[in-house]
Structure formats: C-alpha cells, structure tokens
Amino acid sequence: MTDAMSDSGRGVLVTGSSRGVGAATARAFAQRGDRVAVHYRGAKESARAVLDSLPGTGHVLLGADLASPEETQRLAADAAQALGRVDVLVNNAALFLDPAAGGSRRGDHRVTDTDYDSWVRAWQTTLATNLLGPANLTFCVARHMMEVPPADGRPVGRVVNVGSRGAYRGEPDVPAYGASKAGLHAFGQSMAVALAPHGISVTSLAPGFIATDMAAQLLDGPAGDQISGQSPFGRVATPEEVAGAIVGLAEPAAEWTSGAVVDFNGASYLR
C-alpha cells in the first residue's frame, strides 16, 4: 500500500478491480491522478498486482465479500479512512459464474433444464452480490459523501453502476444475472433522484460483450465469430474502452448524466 493520505486527485473506490473491467477502471482513474481503492473478494494476489501497476500514490488494497452486509459496511469505512474521502464509487463487481464450480463454468440456470435447488441457489447468490451488494455499498458511501464534504466545500460525489445490455435483451441462460442488472439500473435511477439534492450524481453504464480474460474461452471458441458479429463493428468492447466510459461518467462536468442508463454495446442491441 502506498501513502493512502496523499492529497492528490479524488478518492475512488472500484469494486471487483482484481481483473477485467475493474482493473482497467482502477488504472484509468489512477492515470487521471486519482487515489484508488482496489477491491477484491477472493483474488488477493491478482488485486495486489493491479495495485502495484497503478501510477501515482495514495492507492490502497481492500478485500470484502459484497454478499455480506457486514463486510460491505466495513469496506466503505475502510475506503473512507484510507482515502480520506470517497468522491467516486464504481459498482463494478458482479457474479456471473457458478461459485460452486470455482469459476470454472458458467452459472447457467435455464428454467427448462435446472433443478429447483440449483435455481434457488443461483438467484440467491447472484442477487446478493449483483444487486444487494451495490445497494448496501451505495448507502454507506453516499452517507459518507454527505457527511464529509470535499476540501473546497462543494458537495460533489459520483456513483457509476456497471449494468448490462442483458437487462434489456433478456438472459435466458442466466436469468438471475439479467434481472440483477435490470434491478441495478432501476436502483441507480432511484438514487439519482434521492441524492441529487446532496450534489451526488448516479449513472449506470450498460455494456455489451467485453473481451475480458473470463470471456476469452467463448471468444476463442466456435461462438466467437457470432458474438463479435452481434455488433456492426464486427468486434466486442475492450476493458479499456469500458473503463474510459466509466471515468467519463464520473467526471465533475458529467453531473447532468445523472439518472441515465448509458448503452455501451457497439450497436449490438438497440432499444
């Protein structure tokens, strides 16, 4: 951990930043000059590697299971203490794989093929991480933003939720995932209205398919061309492109995007 009380930049908490979009987002904020809290659930060494790769000072490594309300509350408190103030919260962490399989396969739970116990488990675990976790963390961080004003006295905060196009097009193989992202979009809009009087904007980004390490097996397999062909650009997004959009939505000048759900799928799904 570097000097976490550096005065440079904003304090930024990025959940699920041990790899993929979260890691790219942590790097993008650090390159901007912000101080970043790199969050992980179980992949501590990967998260530490991300932390070590960040330019600048004031960054910190924090672990928590967002499915636990107690650990989520502690994460918010630890980030606030380490960064001095949390100016930006990025709710990026999400569960798409079956935790019982150790992340080795998709957590498919198609209603026509899944037994009831697996169906219940998939919904409980997915919603706990993808919807309840961000809701609880937003509560804790927003209260902090309201109670600890910036040094210049302006009550400014930014929350960016990473949703999904799956909230709109449907996810028949992983319905709990699609529903959790739809809920996250709706939650973000509710918070945009509730927090605007306190100078806090809340925006959601809805990406399509992203070329992360986790998706490499699909993109390199027989379905790769079909997935890339969903976009008229003939490719999928890179983590760095998604990270750039997140950073843009969190900019001080982006306040008027509050309440929006921004499609970011290369015209692969239009609604």
mmCIF file of C-alpha atoms in Angstrom, residues 109 123 126-127 130-131 164 166-168 170-171 174-186:
data_model
loop_
_atom_site.group_PDB
_atom_site.id
_atom_site.type_symbol
_atom_site.label_atom_id
_atom_site.label_comp_id
_atom_site.label_asym_id
_atom_site.label_seq_id
_atom_site.Cartn_x
_atom_site.Cartn_y
_atom_site.Cartn_z
ATOM 1 C CA HIS A 109 -29.828 -21.909 -14.743
ATOM 2 C CA TRP A 123 -30.940 -16.428 -7.692
ATOM 3 C CA THR A 126 -26.482 -13.633 -7.863
ATOM 4 C CA LEU A 127 -28.825 -11.069 -6.327
ATOM 5 C CA ASN A 130 -25.029 -8.033 -8.035
ATOM 6 C CA LEU A 131 -27.906 -6.052 -6.518
ATOM 7 C CA SER A 164 -25.554 -4.759 -18.715
ATOM 8 C CA GLY A 166 -28.727 -8.167 -20.647
ATOM 9 C CA ALA A 167 -31.115 -6.146 -18.511
ATOM 10 C CA TYR A 168 -32.987 -5.288 -21.730
ATOM 11 C CA GLY A 170 -33.047 -10.921 -21.784
ATOM 12 C CA GLU A 171 -30.688 -13.620 -20.483
ATOM 13 C CA VAL A 174 -28.701 -16.795 -16.718
ATOM 14 C CA PRO A 175 -31.996 -15.023 -15.864
ATOM 15 C CA ALA A 176 -30.853 -14.058 -12.376
ATOM 16 C CA TYR A 177 -27.940 -12.143 -13.892
ATOM 17 C CA GLY A 178 -30.196 -10.230 -16.295
ATOM 18 C CA ALA A 179 -32.686 -9.474 -13.527
ATOM 19 C CA SER A 180 -29.946 -8.314 -11.172
ATOM 20 C CA LYS A 181 -28.665 -5.843 -13.761
ATOM 21 C CA ALA A 182 -32.168 -4.563 -14.507
ATOM 22 C CA GLY A 183 -32.597 -4.045 -10.783
ATOM 23 C CA LEU A 184 -29.262 -2.235 -10.617
ATOM 24 C CA HIS A 185 -30.360 0.146 -13.374
ATOM 25 C CA ALA A 186 -33.621 0.891 -11.554
#
